[in-house]
Amino acid sequence: MKTTLHSGTVTVPELGERQAGMTFGTEKESGSWSGPITWKLWVGPDDLPRRFYAIIRFTRPEGGDAETMTMNIIYRGWGEPVKITAPPERLITDDW
């Protein structure tokens, strides 16, 4: 299937992380990480995403070596039913 590639780089003034993933901000906060995000997005002829790839470089506010995180997400099965099963109760916590 033919896809269209979109790509770019953006420098984000505020990067953070939460249990569910990354957070991004448009304004620098004191003590926050920042850095460039280089990304690629492949879109199918139906305008649905097929793949998202990104390299995120974190720079500490106090300097030093940058850390890097790579994301690679594949999207498939559009329009198919999804079944989500809850984990066993012993694996669930609200202590975060």
N, CA and C of each residue as an Amber inpcrd file, in Angstrom:
protein
   288
   0.8460000  -1.1790000   0.0000000   0.0000000   0.0000000   0.0000000
   0.8900000   1.2410000   0.0000000   0.5960000   2.1690000  -0.8560000
   1.3670000   3.3990000  -0.9560000   1.0550000   4.3170000   0.2290000
   2.1150000   4.9170000   0.7750000   1.9450000   5.8650000   1.8790000
   2.6200000   7.1820000   1.5230000   2.2180000   8.2190000   2.2120000
   2.8420000   9.5360000   2.0800000   3.6240000   9.7950000   3.3570000
   4.8610000  10.2510000   3.1950000   5.7210000  10.5260000   4.3500000
   5.7190000  12.0130000   4.6650000   5.4250000  12.3330000   5.9080000
   5.5380000  13.6920000   6.4370000   6.6550000  13.6420000   7.4810000
   7.4720000  14.6830000   7.5640000   8.5570000  14.6640000   8.5400000
   8.9200000  16.0790000   8.9550000   9.6390000  16.1730000  10.0560000
  10.0790000  17.4750000  10.5230000  10.8400000  17.3720000  11.8270000
  11.2690000  18.5160000  12.3030000  11.9400000  18.6220000  13.5940000
  11.3680000  19.8390000  14.3010000  11.1010000  19.6790000  15.5730000
  10.5990000  20.7810000  16.3830000  11.3800000  20.7770000  17.6860000
  11.7420000  21.9580000  18.1720000  12.3960000  22.0650000  19.4690000
  11.3370000  22.4280000  20.4970000  11.2220000  21.5890000  21.5050000
  10.2000000  21.7580000  22.5290000  10.8590000  22.3430000  23.7720000
  10.3620000  23.4960000  24.2560000  11.0020000  24.1390000  25.4040000
  10.7770000  23.4250000  26.7260000   9.7910000  22.5250000  26.8060000
   9.5270000  21.8400000  28.0680000   9.1050000  20.4080000  27.7780000
   9.8800000  19.4520000  28.2870000   9.5850000  18.0260000  28.1470000
   9.4480000  17.4180000  29.5290000   8.5430000  16.4910000  29.6740000
   8.3860000  15.7960000  30.9380000   7.8820000  14.4000000  30.6740000
   7.7660000  13.6230000  31.7290000   7.2380000  12.2790000  31.5680000
   6.2580000  11.9710000  32.6680000   5.2630000  11.1960000  32.2960000
   4.2540000  10.7240000  33.2360000   4.1170000   9.2310000  33.0300000
   3.3650000   8.6000000  33.8870000   3.1910000   7.1590000  33.7840000
   2.6190000   6.7770000  32.4130000   1.7480000   7.6050000  31.8590000
   1.1090000   7.2850000  30.5830000   1.9470000   7.6990000  29.3810000
   3.0700000   8.3780000  29.5650000   3.8830000   8.7690000  28.4240000
   4.5320000  10.1210000  28.6020000   4.8340000  10.7450000  27.4830000
   5.5450000  12.0130000  27.4700000   4.5800000  13.1820000  27.5460000
   5.0460000  14.2800000  28.1200000   4.3020000  15.5350000  28.1100000
   5.1640000  16.5810000  27.4300000   4.5400000  17.5140000  26.7550000
   5.2330000  18.5630000  26.0340000   4.6150000  19.8970000  26.4050000
   5.4320000  20.9170000  26.5510000   4.9310000  22.2430000  26.8640000
   5.5060000  23.2710000  25.9160000   4.7950000  24.3690000  25.7730000
   5.2400000  25.4350000  24.8760000   6.0430000  26.5060000  25.5870000
   6.0810000  26.4510000  26.9200000   6.8430000  27.4400000  27.6780000
   7.8040000  26.7260000  28.6100000   8.9940000  27.2530000  28.7260000
  10.0220000  26.6580000  29.5820000   9.6790000  26.9260000  31.0400000
   9.7150000  25.8670000  31.8400000   9.5380000  26.0040000  33.2790000
  10.8920000  25.7950000  33.9300000  11.0920000  26.3930000  35.0730000
  12.3850000  26.2260000  35.7250000  12.6020000  24.7670000  36.0810000
  13.7770000  24.2720000  35.7720000  14.1170000  22.9000000  36.0870000
  13.5750000  21.8720000  35.1120000  12.9410000  22.3090000  34.0310000
  12.3800000  21.3350000  33.0980000  13.3900000  20.9580000  32.0200000
  13.1820000  19.8010000  31.4400000  14.0150000  19.3370000  30.3490000
  13.5050000  19.9610000  29.0570000  14.3470000  20.0380000  28.0500000
  13.9320000  20.5580000  26.7530000  14.7160000  19.8110000  25.6840000
  14.3510000  20.0200000  24.4300000  15.1200000  19.3980000  23.3760000
  14.3720000  19.2530000  22.0720000  15.0950000  18.7990000  21.0440000
  14.4930000  18.6300000  19.7240000  13.8010000  17.2750000  19.5810000
  12.7320000  17.2790000  18.7970000  12.0320000  16.0520000  18.4260000
  12.0710000  15.9680000  16.9040000  12.7140000  14.9300000  16.3890000
  12.7380000  14.6790000  14.9550000  11.7310000  13.5650000  14.6960000
  10.7900000  13.7970000  13.7810000   9.6850000  12.8570000  13.6130000
   9.4030000  12.5590000  12.1410000   8.7750000  11.3900000  11.9390000
   8.2910000  10.9840000  10.6170000   6.9150000  10.3470000  10.8140000
   5.9960000  10.6740000   9.9280000   4.6490000  10.1130000   9.9750000
   4.2810000   9.6160000   8.5840000   3.9780000   8.3200000   8.4960000
   3.5330000   7.7440000   7.2350000   2.0130000   7.6640000   7.2700000
   1.3580000   8.1800000   6.2180000  -0.0960000   8.2240000   6.1360000
  -0.5320000   7.4630000   4.8910000  -1.5730000   6.6210000   5.0190000
  -2.0830000   5.8460000   3.9030000  -2.9660000   6.6830000   2.9940000
  -3.3840000   6.1050000   1.8560000  -4.2380000   6.8370000   0.9120000
  -5.6060000   7.1740000   1.5030000  -5.9850000   6.5250000   2.6000000
  -7.2420000   6.8150000   3.2850000  -7.0760000   7.8900000   4.3580000
  -5.8900000   8.5320000   4.3920000  -5.5500000   9.5870000   5.3660000
  -5.4560000   9.0910000   6.8060000  -5.2950000   7.7850000   7.0090000
  -5.0960000   7.2370000   8.3450000  -3.6090000   6.9700000   8.5530000
  -3.0990000   7.2250000   9.7730000  -1.6780000   6.9780000  10.0210000
  -1.3520000   5.4910000   9.9420000  -0.1620000   5.1810000   9.4380000
   0.3190000   3.8060000   9.3580000   1.5090000   3.5770000  10.2770000
   2.3500000   4.6040000  10.4210000   3.5310000   4.4830000  11.2780000
   3.9340000   5.8730000  11.7470000   4.3740000   5.9460000  13.0090000
   4.9350000   7.1800000  13.5570000   6.2700000   6.8290000  14.1790000
   7.3030000   7.5800000  13.8270000   8.6530000   7.3440000  14.3250000
   9.2110000   8.6780000  14.8130000   9.8020000   8.6910000  15.9980000
  10.3600000   9.9320000  16.5300000  11.6060000   9.6540000  17.3460000
  12.5270000  10.5990000  17.2920000  13.7030000  10.5980000  18.1560000
  13.6060000  11.8560000  19.0070000  13.5600000  11.6640000  20.3240000
  13.4220000  12.7830000  21.2580000  14.7270000  12.8860000  22.0380000
  15.3290000  14.0720000  22.0280000  16.5740000  14.3000000  22.7670000
  16.2870000  15.2300000  23.9440000  16.5530000  14.7400000  25.1360000
  16.3130000  15.5060000  26.3710000  17.6030000  16.1820000  26.7920000
  17.5380000  17.4670000  27.0170000  18.6790000  18.1970000  27.5510000
  18.3230000  18.6630000  28.9580000  19.1790000  18.3190000  29.8980000
  18.9380000  18.7260000  31.2850000  19.1670000  20.2320000  31.4340000
  18.4150000  20.8890000  32.3200000  18.5890000  22.3230000  32.5160000
  19.9840000  22.6790000  33.0330000  20.5960000  21.7740000  33.8000000
  21.9280000  22.0660000  34.3440000  23.0420000  21.6950000  33.3720000
  22.6800000  21.2050000  32.1820000  23.6840000  20.8450000  31.1770000
  24.0580000  19.3750000  31.2500000  25.1580000  19.0320000  30.6050000
  25.5930000  17.6370000  30.5760000  25.1450000  16.9610000  29.2950000
  25.3690000  15.6550000  29.2570000  25.0050000  14.8830000  28.0710000
  23.4910000  14.7910000  27.9190000  23.0430000  14.8600000  26.6690000
  21.6190000  14.6960000  26.3750000  21.2630000  13.2140000  26.4150000
  20.0240000  12.9230000  26.7720000  19.5090000  11.5610000  26.7160000
  18.5920000  11.4580000  25.5150000  18.4660000  10.2640000  24.9620000
  17.6740000  10.0670000  23.7540000  16.6320000   8.9840000  23.9710000
  15.4300000   9.2240000  23.4600000  14.3690000   8.2260000  23.4580000
  13.8750000   8.0820000  22.0290000  13.6860000   6.8550000  21.5840000
  13.1740000   6.5890000  20.2450000  11.7910000   5.9620000  20.3640000
  10.8460000   6.4540000  19.5470000   9.4910000   5.8980000  19.5020000
   9.2540000   5.3350000  18.1100000   8.6300000   4.1850000  18.0210000
   8.2400000   3.6100000  16.7490000   6.8790000   2.9560000  16.9510000
   5.8380000   3.5490000  16.3890000   4.4730000   3.0740000  16.5970000
   3.9070000   2.6580000  15.2470000   3.3900000   1.4370000  15.1710000
   2.7640000   0.9170000  13.9640000   1.2490000   0.9200000  14.1840000
   0.5100000   1.4660000  13.2230000  -0.9520000   1.4930000  13.2890000
  -1.5030000   0.5330000  12.2380000  -2.4090000  -0.3450000  12.6450000
  -3.0200000  -1.2740000  11.6960000  -4.3690000  -1.7300000  12.2390000
  -5.1210000  -2.3950000  11.3970000  -6.4170000  -2.9340000  11.8260000
  -7.5030000  -1.8870000  11.9340000  -7.4070000  -0.8110000  11.1720000
  -8.4240000   0.2370000  11.2240000  -9.7950000  -0.3480000  10.9110000
 -10.8020000  -0.0130000  11.7160000 -12.1690000  -0.4610000  11.4920000
 -12.4750000  -1.8310000  12.0580000 -11.4820000  -2.5350000  12.5840000
 -11.7170000  -3.8540000  13.1620000 -12.1430000  -3.7150000  14.6230000
 -12.9700000  -4.6370000  15.1020000 -13.3850000  -4.5690000  16.5130000
 -12.1880000  -4.7640000  17.4450000 -12.2550000  -4.1340000  18.6090000
 -11.1890000  -4.2190000  19.5940000 -11.7700000  -4.7590000  20.8920000
 -11.0600000  -5.7160000  21.4890000 -11.4810000  -6.2400000  22.7850000
 -10.3940000  -5.8910000  23.7930000 -10.7770000  -5.1750000  24.8360000
  -9.8400000  -4.7970000  25.8850000 -10.2180000  -5.5570000  27.1470000
  -9.2570000  -6.2900000  27.6810000  -9.4800000  -7.0770000  28.8870000
  -8.7390000  -6.4170000  30.0460000  -9.4600000  -6.1840000  31.1270000
  -8.8420000  -5.5870000  32.3170000  -7.8370000  -6.5620000  32.9230000
  -6.7420000  -6.0350000  33.4840000  -5.7760000  -6.9160000  34.1350000
  -6.3650000  -7.4730000  35.4320000  -5.7730000  -8.5440000  35.9640000
  -6.2470000  -9.0780000  37.2520000  -6.1670000  -8.0000000  38.3340000
  -7.0940000  -8.0420000  39.2610000  -7.1730000  -7.0160000  40.3020000
  -5.8730000  -6.8900000  41.0910000  -5.1330000  -7.9880000  41.2630000
  -3.8790000  -7.9540000  42.0200000  -2.8080000  -7.1110000  41.3290000
  -2.9810000  -6.8270000  40.0410000  -2.0120000  -6.0280000  39.3050000
  -2.4080000  -4.5560000  39.1880000  -3.5340000  -4.1880000  39.7860000
  -4.0250000  -2.8150000  39.7020000  -3.6530000  -2.0540000  40.9650000
  -3.1640000  -0.8300000  40.7990000  -2.8340000   0.0160000  41.9460000
  -3.2200000   1.4540000  41.6390000  -3.5020000   2.1990000  42.6560000
  -3.7190000   3.6410000  42.4870000  -2.6540000   4.4090000  43.2780000
  -1.5970000   3.7070000  43.6210000  -0.5040000   4.2860000  44.4160000
   0.5930000   4.8250000  43.4960000   0.3420000   5.9760000  42.8790000
   1.3470000   6.6260000  42.0560000   1.2650000   8.0680000  42.2600000
